XYZ file of C-alpha atoms in Angstrom:
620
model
C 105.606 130.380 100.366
C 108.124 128.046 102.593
C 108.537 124.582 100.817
C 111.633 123.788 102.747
C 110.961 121.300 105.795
C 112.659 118.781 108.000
C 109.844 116.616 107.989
C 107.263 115.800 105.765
C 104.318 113.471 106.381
C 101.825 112.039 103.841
C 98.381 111.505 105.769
C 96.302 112.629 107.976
C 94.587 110.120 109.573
C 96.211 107.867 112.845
C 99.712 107.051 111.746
C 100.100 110.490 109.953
C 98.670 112.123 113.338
C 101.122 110.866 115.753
C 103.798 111.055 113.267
C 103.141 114.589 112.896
C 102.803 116.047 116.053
C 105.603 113.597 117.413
C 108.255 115.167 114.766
C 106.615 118.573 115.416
C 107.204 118.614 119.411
C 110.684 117.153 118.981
C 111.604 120.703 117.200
C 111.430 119.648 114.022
C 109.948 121.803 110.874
C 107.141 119.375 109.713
C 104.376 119.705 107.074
C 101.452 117.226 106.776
C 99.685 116.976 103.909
C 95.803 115.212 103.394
C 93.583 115.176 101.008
C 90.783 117.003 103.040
C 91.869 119.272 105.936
C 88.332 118.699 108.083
C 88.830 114.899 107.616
C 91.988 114.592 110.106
C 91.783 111.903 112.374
C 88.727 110.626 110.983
C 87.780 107.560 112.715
C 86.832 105.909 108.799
C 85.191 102.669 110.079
C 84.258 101.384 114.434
C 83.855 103.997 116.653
C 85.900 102.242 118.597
C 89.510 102.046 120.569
C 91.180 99.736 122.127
C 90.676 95.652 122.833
C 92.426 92.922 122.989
C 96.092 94.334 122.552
C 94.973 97.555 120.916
C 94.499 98.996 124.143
C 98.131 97.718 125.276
C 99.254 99.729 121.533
C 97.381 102.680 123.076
C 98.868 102.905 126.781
C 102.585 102.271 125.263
C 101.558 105.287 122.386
C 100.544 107.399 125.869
C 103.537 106.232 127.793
C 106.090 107.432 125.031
C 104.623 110.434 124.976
C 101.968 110.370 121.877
C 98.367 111.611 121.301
C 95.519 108.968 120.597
C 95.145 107.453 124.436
C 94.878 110.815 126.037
C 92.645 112.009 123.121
C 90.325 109.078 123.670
C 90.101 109.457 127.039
C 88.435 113.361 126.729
C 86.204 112.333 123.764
C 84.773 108.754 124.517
C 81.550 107.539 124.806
C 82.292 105.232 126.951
C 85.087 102.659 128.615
C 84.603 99.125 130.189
C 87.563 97.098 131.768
C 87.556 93.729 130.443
C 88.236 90.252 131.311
C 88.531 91.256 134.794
C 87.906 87.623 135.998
C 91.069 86.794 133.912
C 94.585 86.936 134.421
C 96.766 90.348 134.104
C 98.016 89.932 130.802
C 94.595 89.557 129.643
C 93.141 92.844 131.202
C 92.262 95.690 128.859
C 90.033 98.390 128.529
C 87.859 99.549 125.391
C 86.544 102.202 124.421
C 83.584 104.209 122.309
C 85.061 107.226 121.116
C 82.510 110.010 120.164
C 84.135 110.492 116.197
C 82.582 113.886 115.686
C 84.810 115.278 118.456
C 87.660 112.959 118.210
C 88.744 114.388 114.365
C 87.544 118.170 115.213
C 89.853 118.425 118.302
C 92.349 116.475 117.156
C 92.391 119.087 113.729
C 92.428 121.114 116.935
C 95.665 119.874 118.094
C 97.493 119.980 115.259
C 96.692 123.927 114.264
C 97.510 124.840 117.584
C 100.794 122.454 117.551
C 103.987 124.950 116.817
C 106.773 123.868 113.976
C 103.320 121.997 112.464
C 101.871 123.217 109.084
C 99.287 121.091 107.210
C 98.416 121.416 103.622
C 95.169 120.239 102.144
C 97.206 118.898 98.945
C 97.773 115.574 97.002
C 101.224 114.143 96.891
C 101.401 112.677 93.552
C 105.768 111.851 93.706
C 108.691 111.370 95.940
C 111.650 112.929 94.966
C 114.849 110.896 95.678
C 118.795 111.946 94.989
C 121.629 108.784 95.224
C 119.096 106.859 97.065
C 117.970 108.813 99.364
C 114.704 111.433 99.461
C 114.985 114.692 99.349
C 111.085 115.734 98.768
C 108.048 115.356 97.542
C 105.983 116.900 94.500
C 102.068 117.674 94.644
C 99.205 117.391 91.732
C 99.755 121.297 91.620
C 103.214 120.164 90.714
C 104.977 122.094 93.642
C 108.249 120.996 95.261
C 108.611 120.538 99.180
C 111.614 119.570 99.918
C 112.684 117.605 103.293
C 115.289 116.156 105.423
C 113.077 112.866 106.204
C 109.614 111.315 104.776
C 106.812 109.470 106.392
C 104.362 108.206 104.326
C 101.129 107.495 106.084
C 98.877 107.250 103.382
C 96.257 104.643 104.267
C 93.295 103.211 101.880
C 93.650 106.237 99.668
C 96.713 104.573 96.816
C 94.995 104.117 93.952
C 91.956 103.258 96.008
C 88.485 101.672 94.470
C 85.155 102.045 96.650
C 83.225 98.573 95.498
C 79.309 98.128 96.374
C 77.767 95.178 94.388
C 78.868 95.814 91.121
C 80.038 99.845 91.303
C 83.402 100.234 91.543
C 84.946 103.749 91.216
C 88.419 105.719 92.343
C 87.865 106.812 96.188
C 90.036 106.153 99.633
C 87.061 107.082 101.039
C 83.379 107.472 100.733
C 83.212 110.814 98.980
C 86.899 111.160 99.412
C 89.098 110.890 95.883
C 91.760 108.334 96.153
C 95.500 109.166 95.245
C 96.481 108.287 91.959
C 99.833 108.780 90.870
C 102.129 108.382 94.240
C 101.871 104.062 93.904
C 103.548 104.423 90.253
C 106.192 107.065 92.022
C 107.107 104.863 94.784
C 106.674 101.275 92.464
C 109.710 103.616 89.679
C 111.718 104.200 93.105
C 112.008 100.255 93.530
C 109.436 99.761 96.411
C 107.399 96.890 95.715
C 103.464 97.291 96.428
C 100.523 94.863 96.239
C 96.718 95.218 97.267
C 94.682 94.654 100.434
C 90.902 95.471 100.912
C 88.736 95.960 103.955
C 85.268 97.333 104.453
C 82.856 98.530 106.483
C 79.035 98.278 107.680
C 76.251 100.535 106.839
C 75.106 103.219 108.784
C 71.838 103.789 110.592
C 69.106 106.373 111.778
C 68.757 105.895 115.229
C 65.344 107.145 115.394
C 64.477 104.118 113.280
C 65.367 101.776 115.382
C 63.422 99.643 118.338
C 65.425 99.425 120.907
C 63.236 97.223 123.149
C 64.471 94.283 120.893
C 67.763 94.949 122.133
C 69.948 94.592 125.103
C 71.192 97.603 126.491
C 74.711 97.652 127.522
C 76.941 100.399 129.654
C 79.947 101.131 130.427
C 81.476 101.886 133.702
C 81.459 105.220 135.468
C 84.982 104.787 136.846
C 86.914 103.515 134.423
C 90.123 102.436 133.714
C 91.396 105.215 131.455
C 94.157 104.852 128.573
C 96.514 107.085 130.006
C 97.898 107.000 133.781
C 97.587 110.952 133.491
C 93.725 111.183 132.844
C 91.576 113.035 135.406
C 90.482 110.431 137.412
C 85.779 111.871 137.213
C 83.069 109.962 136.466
C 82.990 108.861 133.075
C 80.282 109.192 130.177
C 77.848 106.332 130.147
C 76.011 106.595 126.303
C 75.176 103.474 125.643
C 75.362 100.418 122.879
C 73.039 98.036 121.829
C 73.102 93.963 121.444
C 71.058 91.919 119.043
C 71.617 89.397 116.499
C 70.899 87.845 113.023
C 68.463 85.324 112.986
C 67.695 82.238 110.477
C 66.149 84.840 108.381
C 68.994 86.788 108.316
C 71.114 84.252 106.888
C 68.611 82.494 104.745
C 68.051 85.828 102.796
C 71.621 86.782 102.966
C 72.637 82.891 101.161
C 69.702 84.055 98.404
C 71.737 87.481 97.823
C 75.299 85.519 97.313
C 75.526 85.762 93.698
C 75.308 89.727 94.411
C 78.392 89.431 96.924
C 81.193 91.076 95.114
C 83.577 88.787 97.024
C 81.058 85.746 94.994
C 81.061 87.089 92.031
C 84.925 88.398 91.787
C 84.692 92.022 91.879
C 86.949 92.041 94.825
C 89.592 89.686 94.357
C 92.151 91.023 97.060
C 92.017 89.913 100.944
C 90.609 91.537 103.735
C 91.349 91.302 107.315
C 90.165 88.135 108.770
C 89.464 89.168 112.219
C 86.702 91.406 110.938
C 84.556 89.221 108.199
C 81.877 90.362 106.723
C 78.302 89.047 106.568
C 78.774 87.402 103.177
C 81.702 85.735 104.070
C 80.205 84.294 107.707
C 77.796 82.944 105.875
C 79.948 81.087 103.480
C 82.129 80.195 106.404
C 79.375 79.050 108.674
C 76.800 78.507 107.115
C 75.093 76.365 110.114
C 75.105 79.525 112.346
C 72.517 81.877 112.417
C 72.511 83.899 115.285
C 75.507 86.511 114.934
C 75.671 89.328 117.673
C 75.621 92.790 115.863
C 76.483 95.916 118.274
C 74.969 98.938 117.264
C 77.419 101.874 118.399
C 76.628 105.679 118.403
C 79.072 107.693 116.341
C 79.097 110.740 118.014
C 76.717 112.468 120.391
C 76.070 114.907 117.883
C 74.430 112.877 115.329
C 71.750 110.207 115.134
C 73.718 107.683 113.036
C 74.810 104.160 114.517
C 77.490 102.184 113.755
C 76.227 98.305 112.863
C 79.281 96.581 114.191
C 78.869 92.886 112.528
C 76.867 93.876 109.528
C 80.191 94.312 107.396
C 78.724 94.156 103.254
C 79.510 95.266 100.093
C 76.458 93.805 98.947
C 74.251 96.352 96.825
C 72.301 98.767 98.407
C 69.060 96.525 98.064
C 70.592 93.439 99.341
C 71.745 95.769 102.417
C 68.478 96.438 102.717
C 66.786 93.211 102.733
C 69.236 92.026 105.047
C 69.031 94.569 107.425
C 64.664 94.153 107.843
C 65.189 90.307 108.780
C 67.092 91.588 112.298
C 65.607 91.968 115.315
C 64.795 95.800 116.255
C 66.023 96.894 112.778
C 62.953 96.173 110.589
C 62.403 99.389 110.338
C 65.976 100.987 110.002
C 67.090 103.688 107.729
C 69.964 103.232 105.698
C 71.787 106.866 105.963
C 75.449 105.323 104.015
C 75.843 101.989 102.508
C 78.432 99.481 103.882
C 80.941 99.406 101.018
C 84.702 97.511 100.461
C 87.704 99.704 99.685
C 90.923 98.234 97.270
C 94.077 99.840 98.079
C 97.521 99.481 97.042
C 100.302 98.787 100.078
C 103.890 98.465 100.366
C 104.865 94.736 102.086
C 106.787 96.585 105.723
C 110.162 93.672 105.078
C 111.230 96.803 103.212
C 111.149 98.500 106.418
C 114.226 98.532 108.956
C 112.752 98.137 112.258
C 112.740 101.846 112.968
C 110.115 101.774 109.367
C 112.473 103.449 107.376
C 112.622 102.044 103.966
C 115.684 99.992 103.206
C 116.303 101.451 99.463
C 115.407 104.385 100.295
C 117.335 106.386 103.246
C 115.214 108.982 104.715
C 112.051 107.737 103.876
C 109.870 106.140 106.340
C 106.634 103.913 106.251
C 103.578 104.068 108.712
C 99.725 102.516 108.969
C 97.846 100.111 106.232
C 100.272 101.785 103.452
C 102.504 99.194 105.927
C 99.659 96.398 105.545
C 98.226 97.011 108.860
C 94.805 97.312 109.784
C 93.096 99.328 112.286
C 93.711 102.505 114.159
C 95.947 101.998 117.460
C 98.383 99.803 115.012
C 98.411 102.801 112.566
C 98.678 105.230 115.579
C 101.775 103.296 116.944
C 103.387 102.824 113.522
C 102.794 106.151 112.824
C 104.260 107.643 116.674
C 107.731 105.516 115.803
C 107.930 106.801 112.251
C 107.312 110.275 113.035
C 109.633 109.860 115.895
C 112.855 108.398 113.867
C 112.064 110.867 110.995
C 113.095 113.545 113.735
C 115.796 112.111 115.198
C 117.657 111.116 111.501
C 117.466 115.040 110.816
C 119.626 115.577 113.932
C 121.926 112.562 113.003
C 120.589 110.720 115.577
C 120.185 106.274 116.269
C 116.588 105.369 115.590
C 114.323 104.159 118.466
C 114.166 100.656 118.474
C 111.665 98.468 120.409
C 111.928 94.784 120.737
C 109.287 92.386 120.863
C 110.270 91.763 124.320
C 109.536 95.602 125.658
C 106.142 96.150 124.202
C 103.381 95.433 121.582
C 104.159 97.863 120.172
C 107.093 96.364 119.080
C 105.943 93.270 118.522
C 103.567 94.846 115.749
C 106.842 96.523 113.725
C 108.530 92.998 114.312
C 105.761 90.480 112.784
C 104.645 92.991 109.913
C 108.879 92.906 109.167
C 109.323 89.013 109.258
C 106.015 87.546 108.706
C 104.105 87.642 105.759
C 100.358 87.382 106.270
C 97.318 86.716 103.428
C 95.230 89.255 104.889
C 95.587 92.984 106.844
C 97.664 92.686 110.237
C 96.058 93.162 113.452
C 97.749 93.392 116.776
C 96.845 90.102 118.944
C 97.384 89.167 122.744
C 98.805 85.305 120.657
C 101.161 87.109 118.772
C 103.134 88.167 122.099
C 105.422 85.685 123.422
C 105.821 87.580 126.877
C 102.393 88.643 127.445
C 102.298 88.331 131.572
C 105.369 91.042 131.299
C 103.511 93.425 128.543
C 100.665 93.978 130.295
C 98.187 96.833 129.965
C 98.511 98.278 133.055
C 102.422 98.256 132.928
C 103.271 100.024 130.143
C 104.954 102.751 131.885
C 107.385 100.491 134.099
C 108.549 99.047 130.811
C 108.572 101.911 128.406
C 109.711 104.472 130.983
C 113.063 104.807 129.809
C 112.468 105.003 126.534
C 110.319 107.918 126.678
C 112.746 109.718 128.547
C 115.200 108.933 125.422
C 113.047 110.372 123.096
C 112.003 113.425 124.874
C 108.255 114.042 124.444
C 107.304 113.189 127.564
C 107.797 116.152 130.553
C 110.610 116.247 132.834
C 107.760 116.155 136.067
C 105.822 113.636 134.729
C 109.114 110.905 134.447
C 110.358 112.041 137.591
C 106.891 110.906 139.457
C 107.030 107.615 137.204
C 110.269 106.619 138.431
C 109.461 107.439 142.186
C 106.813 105.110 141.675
C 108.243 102.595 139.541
C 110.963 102.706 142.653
C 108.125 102.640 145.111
C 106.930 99.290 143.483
C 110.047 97.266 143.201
C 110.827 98.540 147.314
C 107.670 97.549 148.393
C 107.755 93.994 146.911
C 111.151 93.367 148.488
C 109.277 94.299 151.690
C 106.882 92.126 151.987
C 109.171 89.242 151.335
C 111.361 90.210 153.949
C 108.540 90.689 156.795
C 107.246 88.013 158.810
C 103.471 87.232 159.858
C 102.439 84.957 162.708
C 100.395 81.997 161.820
C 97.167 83.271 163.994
C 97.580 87.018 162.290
C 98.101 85.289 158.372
C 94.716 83.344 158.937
C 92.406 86.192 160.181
C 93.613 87.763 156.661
C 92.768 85.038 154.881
C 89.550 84.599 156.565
C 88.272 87.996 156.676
C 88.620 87.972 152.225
C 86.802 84.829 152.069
C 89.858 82.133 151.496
C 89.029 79.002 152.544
C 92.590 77.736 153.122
C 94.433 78.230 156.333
C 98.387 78.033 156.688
C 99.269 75.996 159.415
C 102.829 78.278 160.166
C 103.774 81.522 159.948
C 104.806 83.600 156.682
C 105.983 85.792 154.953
C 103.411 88.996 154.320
C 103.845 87.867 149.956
C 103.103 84.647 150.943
C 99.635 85.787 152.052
C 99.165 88.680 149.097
C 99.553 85.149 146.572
C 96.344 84.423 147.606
C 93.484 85.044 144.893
C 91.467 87.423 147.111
C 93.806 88.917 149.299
C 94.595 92.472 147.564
C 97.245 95.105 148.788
C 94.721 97.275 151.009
C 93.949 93.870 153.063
C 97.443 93.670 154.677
C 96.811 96.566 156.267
C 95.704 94.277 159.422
C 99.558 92.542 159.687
C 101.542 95.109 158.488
C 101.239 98.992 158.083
C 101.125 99.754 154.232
C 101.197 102.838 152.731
C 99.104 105.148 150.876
C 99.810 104.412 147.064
C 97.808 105.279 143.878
C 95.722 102.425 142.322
C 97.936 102.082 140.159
C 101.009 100.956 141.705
C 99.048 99.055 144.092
C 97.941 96.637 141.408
C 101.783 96.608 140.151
C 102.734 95.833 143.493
C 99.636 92.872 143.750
C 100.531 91.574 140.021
C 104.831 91.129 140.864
C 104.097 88.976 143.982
C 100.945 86.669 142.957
C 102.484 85.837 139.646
C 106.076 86.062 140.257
C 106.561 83.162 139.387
C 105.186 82.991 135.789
C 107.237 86.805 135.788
C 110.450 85.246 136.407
C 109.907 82.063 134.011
C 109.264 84.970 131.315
C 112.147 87.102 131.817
C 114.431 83.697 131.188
C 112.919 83.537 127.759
C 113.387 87.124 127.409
C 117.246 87.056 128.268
C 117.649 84.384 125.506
C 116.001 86.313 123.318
C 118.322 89.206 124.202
C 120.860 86.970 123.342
C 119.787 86.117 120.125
C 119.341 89.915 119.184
C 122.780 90.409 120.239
C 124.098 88.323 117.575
C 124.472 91.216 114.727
C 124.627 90.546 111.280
C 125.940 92.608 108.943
C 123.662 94.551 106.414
C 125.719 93.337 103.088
C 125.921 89.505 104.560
C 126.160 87.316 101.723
C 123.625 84.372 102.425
C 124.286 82.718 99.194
C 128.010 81.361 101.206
C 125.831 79.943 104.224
C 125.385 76.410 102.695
C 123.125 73.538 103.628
C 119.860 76.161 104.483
C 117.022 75.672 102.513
C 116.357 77.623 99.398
C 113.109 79.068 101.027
C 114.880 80.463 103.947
C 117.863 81.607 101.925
C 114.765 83.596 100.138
C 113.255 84.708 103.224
C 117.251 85.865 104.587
C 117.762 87.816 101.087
C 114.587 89.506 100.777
C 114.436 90.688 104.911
C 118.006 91.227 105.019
C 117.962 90.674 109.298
C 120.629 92.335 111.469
C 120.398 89.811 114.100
C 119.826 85.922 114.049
C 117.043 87.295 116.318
C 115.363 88.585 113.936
C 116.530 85.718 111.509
C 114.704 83.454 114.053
C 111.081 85.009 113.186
C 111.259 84.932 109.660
C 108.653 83.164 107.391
C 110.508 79.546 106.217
C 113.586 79.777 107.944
C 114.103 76.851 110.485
C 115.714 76.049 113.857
C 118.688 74.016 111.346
C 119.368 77.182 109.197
C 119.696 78.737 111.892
C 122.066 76.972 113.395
C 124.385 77.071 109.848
C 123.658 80.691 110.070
C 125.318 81.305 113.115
C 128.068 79.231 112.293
C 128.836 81.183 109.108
C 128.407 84.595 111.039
C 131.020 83.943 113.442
C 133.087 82.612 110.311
C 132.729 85.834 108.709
C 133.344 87.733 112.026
C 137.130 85.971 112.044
C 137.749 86.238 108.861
């Protein structure tokens, strides 16, 4: 039996996915061990990917080369573009994905992926030599030893399934939680604390009346998650709107003292962005009329998702609650909505490339990181596995900046920032959203995934013929001139009301709200580009603008990363800072005033003495 790898990876659901098969297709020797081989990629909670900057996470995963956007593509339900009537930066798509078929052909994948083995095992210890790891040991007490470690481990450390007043060991629903690997990791000097989060209950379709309900679609032609997608016409299943009603929340205020978040059962935080019923009702209780979505889980099965019914109320409570909505007075309860409790490691132990700082070698990915949801565990999981791969070939770690994609602003706010509650990827927590669009990902990103090398030799080639395309044909249509009389048949023939009163530029007129690329073709010939880099091409000139005032705040940013620090900095010689960021500097450890800049407590003044004492220690 071969216990000898370069990589080993902890997990099998998102973040231990891409961190596999990214390791694995970089050459590398790489085990992955979960608890339940038929459970990989389980989609544990919504049905659902993408969103407001999830679906940016997922086209940056695609772009660098990694599975989940492609893999959602073949096995959704269905995909809408929203917030079309917005701005760019605001544009995303989301999907259903159909979770039978997701986790089978993603299991799939990762049989058929060569230099990948996967174990159905429990990792109970790491094994560590003068700071670094060298292994890991399982409840069978074997030995695999490794070059690198990601641990990707999600609810299942020392995790405790609550409903009402039950609470018992699971990461799962009728999944065993892992026991022992918290205390091995908390004797290695990695701190850990707990989150929780929970999910709905589950319904029989067939018990449902659906007249009660709006029926909503989504669109034939999508906007897919990868550029590389076969553009056909799309699956249309379905999802259904309705909502709570005074009812609803009268009965659900008479159940409170059965609320194990009321009574004190569940004294840890869950994510915030996601409440459940109990809590909406404490939190506003003048409201009664809360949208629930119910969401088919899979073609293959009858059960819906109740997306807004989050509970870990007991099963009778569910139950009461559930008859008091409109079209579900009838519904069958087929699995309770229940809390989990897990343990996590706080991610300032991370470097940005996740690696632990104590611990060389060893590298961090998904909610063990105190993330929540699965594109931010997918993208944790696609850096991890890739800098696991590249520190067995003595290799720099792939760093991205808050500046290039979500994706690294994600890894940069779970470093710096400490939150009460599980992280979630927002469109507010991106400073330069206009320039990390969705639909851009692969003009920023591009060279990147040519430095990693997952991502075929063809398939960067045609992106940087088109990203070439773009920037050429932007610079044309600022050069080339339109008559006054030719400018205003454009503008007329879209719809514009206004009217220039001289002639123009052929930009000037593609600024105008309705004017799109395809609509110069009357002044000037154009040529005969994909979609895609036709709404590149629309995007650079109507907001150029706003562009350019971004990539000014960018280059000072750049600046501010430049500044290095040193990793043994002493911060106790920087005087006049506060004693809150002198915490905050000790317990990150930054290796830039960039990233000094963004942590919790530390203030525009310490900065300032910060510098100064950098460049002091720089001279002497």
């Amino acid at each position: 039996m071969n216990t000898n790898y370069d990589v080993v990876v902890v997990g099998g659901g998102h973040a231990g996915c891409e961190a596999a098969l990214a390791a694995a297709r970089l050459g590398k020797k790489t085990v992955m061990f979960t608890l339940y081989l038929d459970n990989i990629g389980m989609m544990s909670c919504n049905p659902s990917i993408g969103g407001p900057g999830k679906s940016h996470l997922v086209a940056e995963i695609d772009v660098l080369g990694g599975e989940i956007g492609r893999h959602t593509d073949k096995h959704n339900l269905q995909l809408k573009h929203l917030n079309t009537s917005k701005g760019p930066a605001a544009r995303i798509t989301r999907g259903q994905a159909d979770k039978y078929h997701y986790r089978v052909s993603m299991k799939e994948i990762i049989e058929k992926t060569e230099n990948l083995d996967i174990i159905q095992e429990t990792i109970d210890e790491i094994i560590t030599e003068d700071g670094h790891i060298t292994g890991v040991r399982s409840s069978l007490g074997i030995e695999y030893r490794a070059k690198s470690v990601v641990l990707a481990t999600g609810t299942f450390l020392q995790g405790r399934i609550v409903i009402g007043d039950v609470k018992y060991p699971a990461g799962r629903q009728g999944e065993s939680s892992a026991e022992h690997l918290s205390e091995s990791l908390k004797k290695n000097g990695v701190h850990m604390e707990r989150y929780q989060t929970a999910t709905p209950p589950r319904i029989d379709a067939r018990s449902v009346d659906f007249r009660k309900m709006k029926e909503m679609h989504g669109e034939k032609h999508p906007n897919y998650f990868s550029l590389f997608t076969e553009k056909k016409e799309n699956s249309v299943v379905p999802t259904w709107l309705t909502y709570t009603t005074p009812k609803t929340v009268e009965v659900a205020r008479e159940l409170l003292p059965h609320s194990p978040i009321v009574s004190g059962i569940i004294e840890t935080h869950g994510p915030r962005h996601c409440p459940s019923l109990d809590r909406k009702v404490l939190n506003f209780p003048d409201k009664t009329d809360h949208q629930i979505f119910l969401e088919l889980e899979s073609k293959e099965s009858n059960e819906l998702y109740v997306n807004g019914l989050t509970t870990a109320m007991p099963p009778f409570a569910q139950e009461k609650m559930m008859k008091t909505i409109a079209g579900l007075e009838d519904a069958k309860i087929v699995r309770y909505g229940y809390a989990v409790e897990y343990d996590y490691a706080p991610a300032y132990q991370l470097y940005p490339s996740l690696e632990n700082k104590k611990i060389k070698n060893l590298y961090f990915a998904g909610q063990i990181n105190g993330t929540s949801g699965y594109e931010e565990a997918a993208a944790q999981g696609f850096i991890a596995g890739v800098n696991a791969a590249r520190k067995v070939d003595g290799k720099e770690p792939v760093i991205i900046d808050r500046s290039e994609a979500y994706l690294g602003v994600l890894v940069d706010d779970i470093i710096h920032k400490k939150t009460p509650e599980p992280y979630r990827v927002l469109p507010s927590r991106a400073e330069y959203r206009l320039t990390l669009r969705f639909d851009n990902a692969f003009m920023r990103l591009m060279e990147k995934a040519e430095e990693i090398g997952l991502v075929s030799e063809e398939r960067i080639q045609y992106l940087k013929s088109a990203k070439e395309d773009i920037y050429l044909e932007v610079e044309r249509l600022k050069e080339e001139s339109v008559p006054m009389v030719e400018a205003n048949k454009v503008l007329e023939k879209v719809g514009e009301k206004q009217r220039l009163n001289k002639g123009v530029k052929v930009s000037e007129i593609l600024k105008f709200k309705k004017v799109c690329y395809d609509d110069l073709v009357d002044v000037i010939e154009i040529n005969e580009y994909p979609d895609f880099v036709k709404n590149q091409i629309e995007t650079m000139v109507k907001y150029e603008v706003f562009i350019d005032r971004e990539r000014t705040q960018i280059e000072k940013f750049k600046r501010l990363e430049g500044l290095k620090i040193s990793e043994d900095f002493n911060y106790s010689s920087v005087r006049g800072i506060s004693n809150i960021a002198r915490d905050g500097l000790e317990e990150v450890r930054p290796l830039s005033i960039g990233e000094a800049t963004r942590i919790s407590g530390v203030t525009g003044h310490d900065i300032a003495l910060l510098i100064a004492a950098v460049e002091r220690n720089k001279h002497n």
